[in-house]
CSV table of C-alpha atoms in Angstrom, one decimal:
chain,number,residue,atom,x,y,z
A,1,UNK,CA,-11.3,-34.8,-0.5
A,2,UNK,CA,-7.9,-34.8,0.4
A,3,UNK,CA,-5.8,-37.0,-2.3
A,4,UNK,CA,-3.5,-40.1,-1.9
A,5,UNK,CA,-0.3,-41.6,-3.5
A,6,UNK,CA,-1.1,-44.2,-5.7
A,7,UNK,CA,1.3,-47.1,-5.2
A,8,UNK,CA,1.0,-48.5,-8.7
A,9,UNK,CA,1.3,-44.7,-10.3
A,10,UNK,CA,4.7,-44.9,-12.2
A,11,UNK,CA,4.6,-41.0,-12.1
A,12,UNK,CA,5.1,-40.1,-8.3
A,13,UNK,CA,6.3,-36.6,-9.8
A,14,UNK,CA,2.1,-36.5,-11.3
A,15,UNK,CA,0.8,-37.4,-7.7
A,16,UNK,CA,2.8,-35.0,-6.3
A,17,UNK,CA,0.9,-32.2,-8.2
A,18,UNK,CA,-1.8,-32.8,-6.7
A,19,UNK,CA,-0.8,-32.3,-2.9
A,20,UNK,CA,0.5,-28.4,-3.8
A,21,UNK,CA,-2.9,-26.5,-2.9
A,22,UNK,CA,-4.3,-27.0,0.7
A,23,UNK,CA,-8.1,-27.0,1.2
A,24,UNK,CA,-9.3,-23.6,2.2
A,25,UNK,CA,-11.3,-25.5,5.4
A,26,UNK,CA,-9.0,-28.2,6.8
A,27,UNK,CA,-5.4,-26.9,5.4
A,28,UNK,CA,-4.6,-30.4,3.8
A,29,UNK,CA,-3.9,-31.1,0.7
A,30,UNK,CA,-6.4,-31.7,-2.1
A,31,UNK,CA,-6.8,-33.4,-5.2
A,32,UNK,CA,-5.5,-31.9,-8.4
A,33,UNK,CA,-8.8,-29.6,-10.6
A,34,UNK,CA,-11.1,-31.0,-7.6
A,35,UNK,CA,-13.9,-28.3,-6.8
A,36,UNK,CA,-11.9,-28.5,-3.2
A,37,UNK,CA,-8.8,-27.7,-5.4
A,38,UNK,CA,-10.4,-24.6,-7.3
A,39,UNK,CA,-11.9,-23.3,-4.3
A,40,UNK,CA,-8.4,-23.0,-2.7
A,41,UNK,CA,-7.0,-21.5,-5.9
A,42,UNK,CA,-10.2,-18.6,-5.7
A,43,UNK,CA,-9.1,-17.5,-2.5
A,44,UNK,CA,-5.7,-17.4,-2.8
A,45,UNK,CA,-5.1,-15.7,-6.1
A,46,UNK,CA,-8.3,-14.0,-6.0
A,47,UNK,CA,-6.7,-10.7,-6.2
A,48,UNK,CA,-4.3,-11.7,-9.1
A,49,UNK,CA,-7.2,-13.2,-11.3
A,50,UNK,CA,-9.1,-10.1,-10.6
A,51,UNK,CA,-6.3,-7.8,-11.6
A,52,UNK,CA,-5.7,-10.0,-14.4
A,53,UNK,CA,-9.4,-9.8,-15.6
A,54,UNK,CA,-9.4,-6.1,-15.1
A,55,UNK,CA,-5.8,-5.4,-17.2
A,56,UNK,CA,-7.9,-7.9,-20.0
A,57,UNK,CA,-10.7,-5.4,-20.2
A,58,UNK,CA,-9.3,-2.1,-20.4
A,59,UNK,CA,-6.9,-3.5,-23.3
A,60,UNK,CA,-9.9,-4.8,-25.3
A,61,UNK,CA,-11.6,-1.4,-25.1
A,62,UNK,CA,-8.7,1.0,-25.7
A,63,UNK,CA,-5.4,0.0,-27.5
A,64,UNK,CA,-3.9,2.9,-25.5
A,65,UNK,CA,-3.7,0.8,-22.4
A,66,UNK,CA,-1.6,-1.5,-23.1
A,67,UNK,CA,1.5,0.0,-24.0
A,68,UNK,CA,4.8,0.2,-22.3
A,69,UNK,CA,4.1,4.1,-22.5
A,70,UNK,CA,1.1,3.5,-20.8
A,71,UNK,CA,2.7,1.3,-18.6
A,72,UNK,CA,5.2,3.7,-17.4
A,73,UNK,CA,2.2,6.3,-17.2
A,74,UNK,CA,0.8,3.9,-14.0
A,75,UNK,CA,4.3,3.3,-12.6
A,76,UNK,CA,4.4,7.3,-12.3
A,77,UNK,CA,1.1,7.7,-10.6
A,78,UNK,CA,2.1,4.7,-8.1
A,79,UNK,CA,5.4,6.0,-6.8
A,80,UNK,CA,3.7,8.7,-4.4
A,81,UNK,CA,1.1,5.7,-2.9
A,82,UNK,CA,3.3,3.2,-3.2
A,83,UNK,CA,5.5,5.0,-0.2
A,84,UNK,CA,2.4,5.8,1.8
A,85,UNK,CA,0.5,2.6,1.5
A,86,UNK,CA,4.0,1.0,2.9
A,87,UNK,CA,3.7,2.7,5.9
A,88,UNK,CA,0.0,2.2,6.1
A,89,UNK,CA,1.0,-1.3,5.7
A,90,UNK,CA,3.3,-1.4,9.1
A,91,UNK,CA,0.4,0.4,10.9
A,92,UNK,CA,-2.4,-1.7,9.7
A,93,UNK,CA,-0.6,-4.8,10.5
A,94,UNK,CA,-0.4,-3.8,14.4
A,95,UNK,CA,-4.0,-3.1,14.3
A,96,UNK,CA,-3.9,0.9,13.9
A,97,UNK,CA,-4.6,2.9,11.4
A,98,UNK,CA,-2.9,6.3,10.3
A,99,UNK,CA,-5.7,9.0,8.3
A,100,UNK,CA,-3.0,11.9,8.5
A,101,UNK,CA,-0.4,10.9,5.8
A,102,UNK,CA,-2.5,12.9,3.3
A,103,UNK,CA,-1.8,16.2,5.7
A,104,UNK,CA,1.5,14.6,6.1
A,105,UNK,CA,2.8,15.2,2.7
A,106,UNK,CA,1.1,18.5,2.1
A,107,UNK,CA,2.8,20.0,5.0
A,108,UNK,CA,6.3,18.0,4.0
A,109,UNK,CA,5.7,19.3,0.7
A,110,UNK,CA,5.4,23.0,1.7
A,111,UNK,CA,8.0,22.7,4.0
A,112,UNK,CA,9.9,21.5,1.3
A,113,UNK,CA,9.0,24.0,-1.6
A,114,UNK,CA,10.1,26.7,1.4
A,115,UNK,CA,13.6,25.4,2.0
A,116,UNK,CA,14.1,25.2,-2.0
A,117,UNK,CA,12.9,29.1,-2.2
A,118,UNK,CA,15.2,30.0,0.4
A,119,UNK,CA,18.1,27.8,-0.3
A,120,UNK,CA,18.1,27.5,-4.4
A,121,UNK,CA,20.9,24.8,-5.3
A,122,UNK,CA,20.5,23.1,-1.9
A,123,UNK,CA,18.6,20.5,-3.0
A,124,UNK,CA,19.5,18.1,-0.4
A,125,UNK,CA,18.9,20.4,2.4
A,126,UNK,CA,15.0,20.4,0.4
A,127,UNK,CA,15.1,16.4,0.8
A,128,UNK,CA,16.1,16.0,4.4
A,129,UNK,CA,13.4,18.8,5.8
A,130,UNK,CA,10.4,17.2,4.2
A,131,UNK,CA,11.9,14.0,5.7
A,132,UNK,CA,12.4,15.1,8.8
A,133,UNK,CA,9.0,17.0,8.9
A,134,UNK,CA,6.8,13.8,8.4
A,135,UNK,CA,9.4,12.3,10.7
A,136,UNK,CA,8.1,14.5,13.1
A,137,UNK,CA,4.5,14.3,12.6
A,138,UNK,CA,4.7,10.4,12.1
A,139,UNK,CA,6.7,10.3,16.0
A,140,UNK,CA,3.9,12.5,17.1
A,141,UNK,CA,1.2,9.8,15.8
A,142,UNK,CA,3.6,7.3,17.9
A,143,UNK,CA,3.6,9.4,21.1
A,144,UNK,CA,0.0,9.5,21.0
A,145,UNK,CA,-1.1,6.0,20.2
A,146,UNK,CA,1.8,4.0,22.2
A,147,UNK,CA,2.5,6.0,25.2
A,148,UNK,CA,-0.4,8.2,25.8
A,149,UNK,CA,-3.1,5.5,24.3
A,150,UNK,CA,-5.0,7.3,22.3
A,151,UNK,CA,-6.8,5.3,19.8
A,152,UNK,CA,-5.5,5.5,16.5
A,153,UNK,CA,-8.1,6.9,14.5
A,154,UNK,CA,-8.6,10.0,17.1
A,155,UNK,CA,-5.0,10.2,17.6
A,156,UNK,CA,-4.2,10.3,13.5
A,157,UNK,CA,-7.3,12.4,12.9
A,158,UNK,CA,-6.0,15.2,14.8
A,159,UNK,CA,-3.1,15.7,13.4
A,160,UNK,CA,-4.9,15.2,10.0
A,161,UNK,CA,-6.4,18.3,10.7
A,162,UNK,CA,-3.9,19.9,12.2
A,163,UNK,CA,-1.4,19.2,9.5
A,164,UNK,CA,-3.9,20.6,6.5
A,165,UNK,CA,-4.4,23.7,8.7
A,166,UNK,CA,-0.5,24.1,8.9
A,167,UNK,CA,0.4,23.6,5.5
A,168,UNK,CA,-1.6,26.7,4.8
A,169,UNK,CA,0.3,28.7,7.6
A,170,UNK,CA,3.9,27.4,5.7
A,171,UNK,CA,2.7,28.9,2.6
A,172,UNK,CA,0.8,32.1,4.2
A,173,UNK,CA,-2.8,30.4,2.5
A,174,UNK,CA,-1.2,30.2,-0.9
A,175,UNK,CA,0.5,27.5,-3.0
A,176,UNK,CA,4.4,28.2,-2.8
A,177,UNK,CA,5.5,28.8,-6.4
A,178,UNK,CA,8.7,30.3,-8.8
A,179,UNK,CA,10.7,27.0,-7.3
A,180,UNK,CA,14.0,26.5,-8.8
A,181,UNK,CA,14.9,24.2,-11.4
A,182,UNK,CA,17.0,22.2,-9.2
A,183,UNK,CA,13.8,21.9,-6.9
A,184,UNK,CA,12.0,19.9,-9.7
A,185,UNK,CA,14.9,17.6,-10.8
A,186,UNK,CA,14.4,15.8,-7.3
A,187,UNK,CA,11.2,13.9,-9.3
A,188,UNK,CA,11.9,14.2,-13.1
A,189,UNK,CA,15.3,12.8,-13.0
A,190,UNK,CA,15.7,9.5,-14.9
A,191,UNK,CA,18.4,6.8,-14.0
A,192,UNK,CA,18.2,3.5,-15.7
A,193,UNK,CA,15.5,4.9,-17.5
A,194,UNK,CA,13.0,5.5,-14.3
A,195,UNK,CA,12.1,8.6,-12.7
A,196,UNK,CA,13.4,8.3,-9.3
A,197,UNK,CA,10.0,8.3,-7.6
A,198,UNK,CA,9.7,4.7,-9.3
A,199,UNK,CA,13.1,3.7,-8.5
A,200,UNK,CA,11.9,4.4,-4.9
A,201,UNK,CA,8.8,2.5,-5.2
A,202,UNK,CA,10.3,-0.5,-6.1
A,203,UNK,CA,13.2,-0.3,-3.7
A,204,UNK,CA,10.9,0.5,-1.3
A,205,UNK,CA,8.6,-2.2,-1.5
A,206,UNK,CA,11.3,-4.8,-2.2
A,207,UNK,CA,13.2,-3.4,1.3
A,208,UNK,CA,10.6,-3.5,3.5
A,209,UNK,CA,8.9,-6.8,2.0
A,210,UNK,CA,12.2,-8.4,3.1
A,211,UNK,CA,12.4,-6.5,6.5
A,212,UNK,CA,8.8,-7.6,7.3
A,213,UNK,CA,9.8,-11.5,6.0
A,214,UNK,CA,13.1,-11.9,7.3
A,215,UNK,CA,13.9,-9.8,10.1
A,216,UNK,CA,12.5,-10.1,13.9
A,217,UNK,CA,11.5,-6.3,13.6
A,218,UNK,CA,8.2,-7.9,11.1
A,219,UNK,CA,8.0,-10.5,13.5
A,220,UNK,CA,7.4,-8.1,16.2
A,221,UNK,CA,4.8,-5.9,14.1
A,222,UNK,CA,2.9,-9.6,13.6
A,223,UNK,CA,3.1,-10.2,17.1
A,224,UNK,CA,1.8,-7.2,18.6
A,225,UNK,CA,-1.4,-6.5,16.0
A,226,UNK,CA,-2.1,-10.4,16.2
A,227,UNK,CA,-2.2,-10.3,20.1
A,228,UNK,CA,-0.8,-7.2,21.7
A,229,UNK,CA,-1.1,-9.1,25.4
A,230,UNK,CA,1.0,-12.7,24.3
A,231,UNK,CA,3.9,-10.1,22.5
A,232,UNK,CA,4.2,-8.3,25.5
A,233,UNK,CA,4.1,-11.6,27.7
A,234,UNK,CA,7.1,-13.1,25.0
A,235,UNK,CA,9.3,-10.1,25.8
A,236,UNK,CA,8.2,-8.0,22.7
A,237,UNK,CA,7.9,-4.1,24.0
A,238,UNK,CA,4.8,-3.1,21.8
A,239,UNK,CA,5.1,0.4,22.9
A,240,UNK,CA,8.4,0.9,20.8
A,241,UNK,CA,6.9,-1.5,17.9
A,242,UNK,CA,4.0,1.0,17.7
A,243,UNK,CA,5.6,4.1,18.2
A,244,UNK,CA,8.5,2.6,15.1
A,245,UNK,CA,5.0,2.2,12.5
A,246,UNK,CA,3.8,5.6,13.2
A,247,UNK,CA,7.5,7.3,12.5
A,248,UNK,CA,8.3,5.3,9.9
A,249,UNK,CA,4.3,5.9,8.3
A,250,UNK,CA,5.3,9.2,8.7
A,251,UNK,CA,8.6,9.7,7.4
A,252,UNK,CA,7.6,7.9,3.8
A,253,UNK,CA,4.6,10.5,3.6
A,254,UNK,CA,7.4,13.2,3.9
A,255,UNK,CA,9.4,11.6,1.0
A,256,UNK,CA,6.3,11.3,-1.3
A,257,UNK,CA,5.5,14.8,-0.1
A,258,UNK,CA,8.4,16.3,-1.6
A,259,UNK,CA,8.4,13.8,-4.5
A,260,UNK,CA,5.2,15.2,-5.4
A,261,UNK,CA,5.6,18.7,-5.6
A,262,UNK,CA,8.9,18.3,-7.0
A,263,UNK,CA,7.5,16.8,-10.0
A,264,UNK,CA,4.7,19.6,-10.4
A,265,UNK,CA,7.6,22.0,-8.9
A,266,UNK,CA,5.5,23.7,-6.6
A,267,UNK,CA,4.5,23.5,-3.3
A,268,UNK,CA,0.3,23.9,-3.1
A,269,UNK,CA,-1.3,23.4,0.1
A,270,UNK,CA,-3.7,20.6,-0.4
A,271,UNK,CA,-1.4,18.3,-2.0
A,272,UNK,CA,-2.0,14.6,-0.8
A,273,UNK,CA,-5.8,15.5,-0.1
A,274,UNK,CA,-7.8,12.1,0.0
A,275,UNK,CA,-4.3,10.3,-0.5
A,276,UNK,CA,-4.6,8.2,3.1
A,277,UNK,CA,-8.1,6.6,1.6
A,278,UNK,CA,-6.5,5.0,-1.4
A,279,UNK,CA,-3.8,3.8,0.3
A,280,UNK,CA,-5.7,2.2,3.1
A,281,UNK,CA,-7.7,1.1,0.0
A,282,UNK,CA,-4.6,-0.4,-1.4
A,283,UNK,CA,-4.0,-2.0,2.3
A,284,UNK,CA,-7.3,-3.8,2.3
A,285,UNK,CA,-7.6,-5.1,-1.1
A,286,UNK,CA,-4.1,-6.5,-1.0
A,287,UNK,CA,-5.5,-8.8,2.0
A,288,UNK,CA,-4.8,-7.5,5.1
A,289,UNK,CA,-6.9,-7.4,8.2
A,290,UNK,CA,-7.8,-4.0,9.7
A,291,UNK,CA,-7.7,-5.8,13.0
A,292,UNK,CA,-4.4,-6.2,12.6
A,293,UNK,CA,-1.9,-9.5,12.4
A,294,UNK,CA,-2.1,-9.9,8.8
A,295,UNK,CA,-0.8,-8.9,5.8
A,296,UNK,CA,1.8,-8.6,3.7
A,297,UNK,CA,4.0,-6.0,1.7
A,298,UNK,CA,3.5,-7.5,-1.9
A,299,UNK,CA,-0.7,-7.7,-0.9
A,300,UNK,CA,-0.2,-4.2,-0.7
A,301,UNK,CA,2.0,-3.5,-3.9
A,302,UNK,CA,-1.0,-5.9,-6.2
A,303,UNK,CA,-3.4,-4.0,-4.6
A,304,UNK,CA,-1.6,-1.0,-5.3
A,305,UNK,CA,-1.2,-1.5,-9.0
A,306,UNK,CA,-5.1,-2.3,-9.1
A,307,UNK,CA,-6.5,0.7,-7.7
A,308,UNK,CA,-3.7,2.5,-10.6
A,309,UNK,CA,-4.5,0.6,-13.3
A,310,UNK,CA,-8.4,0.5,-12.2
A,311,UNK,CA,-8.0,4.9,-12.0
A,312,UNK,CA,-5.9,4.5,-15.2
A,313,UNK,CA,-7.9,2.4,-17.1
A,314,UNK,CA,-10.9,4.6,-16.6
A,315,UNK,CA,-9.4,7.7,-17.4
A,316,UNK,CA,-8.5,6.3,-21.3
A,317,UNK,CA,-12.2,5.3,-21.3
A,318,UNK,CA,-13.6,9.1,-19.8
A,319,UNK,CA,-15.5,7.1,-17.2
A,320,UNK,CA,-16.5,10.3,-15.2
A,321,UNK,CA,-14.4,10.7,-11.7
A,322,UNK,CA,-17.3,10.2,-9.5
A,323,UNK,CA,-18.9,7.1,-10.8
A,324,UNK,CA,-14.7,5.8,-10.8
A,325,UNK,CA,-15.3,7.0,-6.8
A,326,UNK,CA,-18.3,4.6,-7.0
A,327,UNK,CA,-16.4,1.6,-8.3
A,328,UNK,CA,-13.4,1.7,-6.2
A,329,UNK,CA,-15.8,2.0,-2.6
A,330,UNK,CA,-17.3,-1.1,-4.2
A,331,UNK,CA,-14.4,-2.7,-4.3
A,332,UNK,CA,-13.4,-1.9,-1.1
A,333,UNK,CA,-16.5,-3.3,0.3
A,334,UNK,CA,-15.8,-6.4,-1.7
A,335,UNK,CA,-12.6,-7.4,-0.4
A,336,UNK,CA,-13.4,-6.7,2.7
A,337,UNK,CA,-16.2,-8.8,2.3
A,338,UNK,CA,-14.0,-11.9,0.8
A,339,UNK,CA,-11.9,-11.7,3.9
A,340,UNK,CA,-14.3,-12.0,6.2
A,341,UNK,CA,-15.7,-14.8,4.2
A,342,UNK,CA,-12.4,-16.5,4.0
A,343,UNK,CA,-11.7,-16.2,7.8
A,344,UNK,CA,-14.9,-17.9,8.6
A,345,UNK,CA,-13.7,-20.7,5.9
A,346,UNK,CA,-10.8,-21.1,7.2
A,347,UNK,CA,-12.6,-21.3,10.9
C-alpha cells in the first residue's frame, strides 16, 4: 500500500518518513512499519542484519570475540581476500568468472620468495615480480575469454592448473625457505597502526568502489555483463572491458600472493589453495549476480567480513573445520537462493 501526504498533518517532515523505502514489487514508496515496508527493509539489508545477528552470537558465546584484538585478528585474515574477491568482483560483474587466482598467488608468491633469495635487500624488485607475474597470468585469462572466446570457467580452469603445476617448477617441488628479513617486512610492517596488507584492503576496496561508482570504466563493466550485445551497439568495446577484469583479477592475486608469504616469510607451493572459492563466496553473498550486471564493491567487502568473522567466530568456539565447510556451502546456497527470490519479486 503505497502511502499519501496528509494535508491536515502539521508534520510534513513525519510523512516524509514514510516515502524512504520502495516496495520490493512495484518500486514505489510505502507506508512507514507496513508489512510492505518491512519486507523492503528484509531484502535490502538482509545481509547487514545477518551479519549483525551472526557478530551477536559469537560475542554471547566467547568474550574473546569481541575485542578490538580480536577485531584486528579478522582484519588480518581479510587483507589477502579482500584483494582477490575485488578482482573477482570486476569479473563477476561482466558475467565471467576467474577459478585461477588461488594458483595465481601461489605462483606470484614463489616467484616472489625467488627474487627475495636472489636479490636480499631488493625488496621492491620482490613486489614488482609477483605483480607483474599475476599480471601476466590475469592478461592471459583476458586473451583467452575476450579475443579467443573461450568460456571463462574453461579458460580460468586451465591456467588454475597450470599455475599450481608451475609454482612447484619455481620452487623445484619444495616450499622456498631461509627468506630474508627484509622479505617478511613487506607484510608485518605497521603504519598508523595497520599492517600494510590492511592498509591495502581498505584502500583497495575504497578505490575501486569509487572507480566502479563514478567513473565510465564501472559503467562499461555494468554494461557489458548486463547485455554484452546493447554495450557493444552503444560504442562500448567489451573485448578490452573483459580483457581489463581478467588483468586487473590477476594482478591483485599477485599482490596478495606476495603479501602472503611475506607474512609467513616463505614461499610454499600451495599457498592460496581453495582461496578463489571463498572469494567467489564473498562475491555472491555480498549480492551480486553470477550472470553478470550486478553488484557492487561494498556487497563484496560485507560479504567479505562475514565469511571472516563466520571462519573467525568458529575457530574461538573449536567448531571443527569441516562442519565450518558445511556452514559456509549453506550459506552460499542461501544467498544465492534470496537473490533469485528477490529477482522474481522484483519481476
Amino acid at each position: 500500500m503505497t502511502a499519501e501526504l496528509d494535508e491536515n498533518d502539521p508534520s510534513p517532515g513525519a510523512s516524509a518518513l514514510s516515502h524512504v523505502v520502495a516496495s520490493p514489487v512495484t518500486g514505489e514508496p510505502v507506508k512507514l512499519f507496513s508489512r510492505q515496508w518491512f519486507s523492503a527493509i528484509l531484502l535490502r539489508y538482509s545481509m547487514v542484519i545477518v551479519v549483525l545477528l551472526v557478530i551477536a552470537y559469537f560475542s554471547y558465546r566467547s568474550a574473546r570475540f569481541a575485542t578490538p584484538d580480536n577485531l584486528v585478528t579478522i582484519l588480518v585474515a581479510a587483507a589477502p581476500f579482500a584483494l582477490i574477491a575485488l578482482g573477482q568482483t570486476l569479473v563477476i560483474l561482466t558475467g565471467g568468472i576467474d577459478l585461477s587466482v588461488g594458483s595465481v598467488i601461489a605462483v606470484s608468491a614463489m616467484a616472489g620468495a625467488a627474487t627475495a633469495k636472489a636479490n636480499p635487500g631488493q625488496v621492491w624488485m620482490t613486489v614488482l615480480v609477483a605483480m607483474m607475474v599475476g599480471l601476466s597470468v590475469g592478461a592471459v585469462n583476458g586473451i583467452l575469454v575476450s579475443r579467443i572466446n573461450v568460456p571463462p570457467f574453461i579458460a580460468t580452469l586451465g591456467t588454475l592448473t597450470a599455475g599450481s603445476g608451475l609454482a612447484y617448477v619455481i620452487g623445484g617441488g619444495a616450499p622456498i625457505n631461509g627468506l630474508p628479513a627484509e622479505f617478511g617486512a613487506i607484510a608485518n610492517t605497521k603504519i598508523l597502526g595497520l599492517q600494510i596488507p590492511v592498509l591495502l584492503m581498505i584502500v583497495g576496496i575504497i578505490a575501486v568502489a569509487v572507480i566502479m561508482k563514478r567513473t565510465t570504466y564501472g559503467m562499461r563493466v555494468y554494461a557489458v555483463g548486463g547485455n554484452r550485445n546493447a554495450a557493444e551497439i552503444a560504442g562500448i568495446n567489451a573485448k578490452n572491458v573483459l580483457f581489463s577484469v581478467y588483468a586487473i583479477s590477476g594482478l591483485l592475486a599477485g599482490i596478495s600472493g606476495v603479501m602472503l608469504a611475506s607474512r609467513v616469510i616463505s614461499g610454499p607451493p600451495n599457498l592460496g589453495q581453495g582461496y578463489e572459492l571463498d572469494a567467489i563466496a564473498a562475491v555472491v553473498i555480498g549480492g551480486a549476480s553470477l550472470m553478470g550486471g550486478r553488484g557492487s564493491i561494498w556487497g563484496t567487502a560485507l560479504g567479505l567480513f562475514m565469511i571472516m568473522t563466520l571462519n573467525n567466530g568458529l575457530d574461538i568456539l573449536v567448531v571443527p573445520a569441516y562442519w565450518q565447510d558445511v556452514i559456509k556451502g549453506v550459506l552460499i546456497v542461501a544467498a544465492v537462493a534470496v537473490d533469485v527470490w528477490s529477482s522474481r519479486r522484483r519481476t
